[in-house]
PDB file of C-alpha atoms in Angstrom:
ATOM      1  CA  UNK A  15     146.331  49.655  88.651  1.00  0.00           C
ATOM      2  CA  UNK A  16     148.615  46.803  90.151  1.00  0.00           C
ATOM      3  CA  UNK A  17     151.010  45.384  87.990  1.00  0.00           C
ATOM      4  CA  UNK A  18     151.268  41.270  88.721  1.00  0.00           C
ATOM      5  CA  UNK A  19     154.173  41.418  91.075  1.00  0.00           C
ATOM      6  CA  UNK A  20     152.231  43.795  93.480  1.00  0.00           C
ATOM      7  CA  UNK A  21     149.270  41.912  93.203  1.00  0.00           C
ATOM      8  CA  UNK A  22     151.637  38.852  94.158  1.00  0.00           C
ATOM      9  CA  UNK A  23     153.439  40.517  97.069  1.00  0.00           C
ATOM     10  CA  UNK A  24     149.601  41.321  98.049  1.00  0.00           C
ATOM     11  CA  UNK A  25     148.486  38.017  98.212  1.00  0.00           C
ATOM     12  CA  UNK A  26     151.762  36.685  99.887  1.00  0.00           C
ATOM     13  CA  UNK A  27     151.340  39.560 102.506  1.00  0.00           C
ATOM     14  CA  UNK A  28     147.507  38.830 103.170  1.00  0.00           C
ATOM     15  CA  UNK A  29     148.115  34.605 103.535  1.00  0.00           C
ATOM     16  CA  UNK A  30     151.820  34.714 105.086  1.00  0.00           C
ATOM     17  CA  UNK A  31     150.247  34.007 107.898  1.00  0.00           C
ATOM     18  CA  UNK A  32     148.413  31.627 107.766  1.00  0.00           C
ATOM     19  CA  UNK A  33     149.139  27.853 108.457  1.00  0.00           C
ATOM     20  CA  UNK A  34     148.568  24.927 105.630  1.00  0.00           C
ATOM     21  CA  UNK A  35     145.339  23.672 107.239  1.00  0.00           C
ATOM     22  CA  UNK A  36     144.128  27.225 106.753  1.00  0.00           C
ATOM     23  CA  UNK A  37     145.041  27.662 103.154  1.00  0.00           C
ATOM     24  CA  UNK A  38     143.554  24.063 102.659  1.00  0.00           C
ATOM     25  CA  UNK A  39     140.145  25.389 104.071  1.00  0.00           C
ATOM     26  CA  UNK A  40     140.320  28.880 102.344  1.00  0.00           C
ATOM     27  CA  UNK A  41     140.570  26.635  98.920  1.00  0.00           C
ATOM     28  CA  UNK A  42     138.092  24.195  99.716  1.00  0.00           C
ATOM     29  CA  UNK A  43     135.616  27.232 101.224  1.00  0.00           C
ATOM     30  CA  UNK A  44     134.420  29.319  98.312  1.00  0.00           C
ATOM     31  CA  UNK A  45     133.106  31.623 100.680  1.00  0.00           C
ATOM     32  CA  UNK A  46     136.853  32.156 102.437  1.00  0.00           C
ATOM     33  CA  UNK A  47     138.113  32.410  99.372  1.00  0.00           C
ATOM     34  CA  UNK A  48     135.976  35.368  98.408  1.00  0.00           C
ATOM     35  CA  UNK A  49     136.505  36.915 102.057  1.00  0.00           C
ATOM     36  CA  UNK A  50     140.811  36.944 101.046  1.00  0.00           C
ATOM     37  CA  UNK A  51     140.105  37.725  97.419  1.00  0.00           C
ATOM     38  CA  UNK A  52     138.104  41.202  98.592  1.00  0.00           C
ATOM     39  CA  UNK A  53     140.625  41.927 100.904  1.00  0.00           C
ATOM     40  CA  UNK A  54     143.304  42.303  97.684  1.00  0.00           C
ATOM     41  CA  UNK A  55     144.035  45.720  97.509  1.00  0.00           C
ATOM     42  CA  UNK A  56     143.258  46.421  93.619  1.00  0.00           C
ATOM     43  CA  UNK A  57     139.622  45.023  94.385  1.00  0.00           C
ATOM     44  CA  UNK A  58     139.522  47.420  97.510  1.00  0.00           C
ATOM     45  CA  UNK A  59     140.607  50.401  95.022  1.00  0.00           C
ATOM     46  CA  UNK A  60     137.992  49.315  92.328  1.00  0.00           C
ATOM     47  CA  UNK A  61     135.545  49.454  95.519  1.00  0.00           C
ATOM     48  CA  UNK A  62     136.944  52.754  96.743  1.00  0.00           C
ATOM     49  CA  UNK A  63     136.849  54.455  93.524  1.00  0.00           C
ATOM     50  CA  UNK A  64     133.579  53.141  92.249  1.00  0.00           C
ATOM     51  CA  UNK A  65     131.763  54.249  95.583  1.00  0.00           C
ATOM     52  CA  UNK A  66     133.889  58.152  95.062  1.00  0.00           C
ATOM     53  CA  UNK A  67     132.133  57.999  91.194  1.00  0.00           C
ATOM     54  CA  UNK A  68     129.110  56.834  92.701  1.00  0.00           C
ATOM     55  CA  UNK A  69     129.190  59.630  95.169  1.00  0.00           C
ATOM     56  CA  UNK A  70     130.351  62.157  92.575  1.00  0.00           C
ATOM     57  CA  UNK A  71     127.336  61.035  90.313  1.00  0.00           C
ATOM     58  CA  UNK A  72     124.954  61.794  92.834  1.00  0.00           C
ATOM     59  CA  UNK A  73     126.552  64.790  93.634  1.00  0.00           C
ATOM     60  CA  UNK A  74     126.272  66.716  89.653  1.00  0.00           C
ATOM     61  CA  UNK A  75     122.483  64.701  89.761  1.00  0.00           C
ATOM     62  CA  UNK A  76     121.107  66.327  92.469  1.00  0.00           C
ATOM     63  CA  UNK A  77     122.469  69.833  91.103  1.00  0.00           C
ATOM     64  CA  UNK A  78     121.136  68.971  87.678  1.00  0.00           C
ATOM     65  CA  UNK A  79     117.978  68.725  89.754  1.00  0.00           C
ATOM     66  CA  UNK A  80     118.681  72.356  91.514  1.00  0.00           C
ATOM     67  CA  UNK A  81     118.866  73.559  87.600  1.00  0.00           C
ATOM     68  CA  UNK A  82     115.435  72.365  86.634  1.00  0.00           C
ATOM     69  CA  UNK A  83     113.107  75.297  87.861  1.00  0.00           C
ATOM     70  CA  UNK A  84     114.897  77.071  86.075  1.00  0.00           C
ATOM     71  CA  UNK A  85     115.117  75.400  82.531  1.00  0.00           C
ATOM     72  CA  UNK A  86     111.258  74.912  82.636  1.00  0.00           C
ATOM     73  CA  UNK A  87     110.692  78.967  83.100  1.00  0.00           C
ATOM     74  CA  UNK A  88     113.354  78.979  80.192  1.00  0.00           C
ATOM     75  CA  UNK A  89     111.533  76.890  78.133  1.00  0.00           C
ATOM     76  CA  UNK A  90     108.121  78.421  78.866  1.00  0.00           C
ATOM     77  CA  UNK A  91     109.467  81.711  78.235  1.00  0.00           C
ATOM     78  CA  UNK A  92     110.871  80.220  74.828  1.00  0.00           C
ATOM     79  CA  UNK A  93     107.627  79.395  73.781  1.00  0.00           C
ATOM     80  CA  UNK A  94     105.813  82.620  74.552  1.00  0.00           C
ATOM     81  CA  UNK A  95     108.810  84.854  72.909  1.00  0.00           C
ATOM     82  CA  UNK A  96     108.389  81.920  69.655  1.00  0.00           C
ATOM     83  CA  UNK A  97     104.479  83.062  69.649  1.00  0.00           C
ATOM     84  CA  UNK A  98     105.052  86.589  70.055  1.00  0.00           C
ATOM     85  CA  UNK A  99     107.211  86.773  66.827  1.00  0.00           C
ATOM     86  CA  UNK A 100     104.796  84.745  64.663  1.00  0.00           C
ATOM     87  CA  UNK A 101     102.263  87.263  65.769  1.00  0.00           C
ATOM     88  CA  UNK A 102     103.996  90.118  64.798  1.00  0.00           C
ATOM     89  CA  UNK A 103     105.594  88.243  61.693  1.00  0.00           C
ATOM     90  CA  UNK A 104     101.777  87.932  60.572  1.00  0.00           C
ATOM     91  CA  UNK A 105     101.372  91.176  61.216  1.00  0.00           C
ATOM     92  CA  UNK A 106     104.253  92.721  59.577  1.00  0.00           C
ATOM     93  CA  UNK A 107     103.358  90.652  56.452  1.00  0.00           C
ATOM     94  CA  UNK A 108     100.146  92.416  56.156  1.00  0.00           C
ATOM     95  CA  UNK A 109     101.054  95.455  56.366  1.00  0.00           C
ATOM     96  CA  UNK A 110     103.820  94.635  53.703  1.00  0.00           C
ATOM     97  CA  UNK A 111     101.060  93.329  51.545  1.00  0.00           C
ATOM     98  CA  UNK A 112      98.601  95.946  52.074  1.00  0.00           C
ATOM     99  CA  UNK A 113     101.532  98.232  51.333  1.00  0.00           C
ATOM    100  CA  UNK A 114     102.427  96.382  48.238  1.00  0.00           C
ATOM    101  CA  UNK A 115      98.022  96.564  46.885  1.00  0.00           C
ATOM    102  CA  UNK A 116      98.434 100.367  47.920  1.00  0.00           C
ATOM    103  CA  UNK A 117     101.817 101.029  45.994  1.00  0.00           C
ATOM    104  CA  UNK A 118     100.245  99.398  42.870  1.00  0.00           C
ATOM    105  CA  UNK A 119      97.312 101.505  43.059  1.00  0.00           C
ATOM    106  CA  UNK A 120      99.097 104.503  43.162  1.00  0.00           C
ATOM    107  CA  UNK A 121     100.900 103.172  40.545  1.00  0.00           C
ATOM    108  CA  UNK A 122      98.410 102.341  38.340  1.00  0.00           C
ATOM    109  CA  UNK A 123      96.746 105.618  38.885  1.00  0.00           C
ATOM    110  CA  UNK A 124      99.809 107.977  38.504  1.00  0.00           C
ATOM    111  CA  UNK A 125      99.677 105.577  34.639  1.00  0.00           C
ATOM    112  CA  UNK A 126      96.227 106.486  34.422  1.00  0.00           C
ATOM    113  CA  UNK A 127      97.067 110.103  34.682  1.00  0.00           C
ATOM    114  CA  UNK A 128     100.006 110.160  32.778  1.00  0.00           C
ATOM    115  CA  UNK A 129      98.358 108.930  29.933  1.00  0.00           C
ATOM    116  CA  UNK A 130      95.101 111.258  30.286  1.00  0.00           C
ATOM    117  CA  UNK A 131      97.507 114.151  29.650  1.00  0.00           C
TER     118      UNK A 131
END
């Protein structure tokens, strides 16, 4: 940014210029006076370099955009991988717990035996 003695030598460089009769009117013309005040080279920056972010902004939106077909496949693919696994989490479960009923029957059985003999 400008420090106050550029923004001085700005102003001085702008109006030098003119006559008194014209800096009367630019003071009593609120509409001149915001004419010369945009014309200040920090406000022309700020203009400059919001436009660039501006610009820049639109710029990563529209390739954010470009990214989308892709995160919605992602997603949908998510979800159908997420429902695959609780089906075969069910599934492994039962056969865990119809292993577990036919361990303890053989269990129970090789007790039964043991204690027939």
């Amino acid at each position: 940014m400008f420090n106050s003695s550029t923004a001085v030598s700005s102003v001085m460089g702008l109006m030098s210029h003119l006559t008194a009769s014209d800096l009367k009117e630019i003071l009593n013309d609120d509409s001149k006076f915001e004419m010369y005040a945009k014309e200040l080279k920090p406000n022309h920056e700020k203009d400059t370099e919001k436009e660039m972010l501006i610009v820049s902004n639109q710029s990563l939106a529209e390739f954010n955009l470009t990214k989308e077909p892709d995160l919605v496949s992602g997603k949908e693919r998510l979800c159908e991988m997420y429902n695959e696994a609780e089906k075969l989490y069910k599934s492994v479960t039962e056969k865990v717990n119809t292993l577990s009923k036919y361990n303890y029957l053989n269990f129970k059985r090789s007790i039964v035996i043991i204690s027939n003999t």
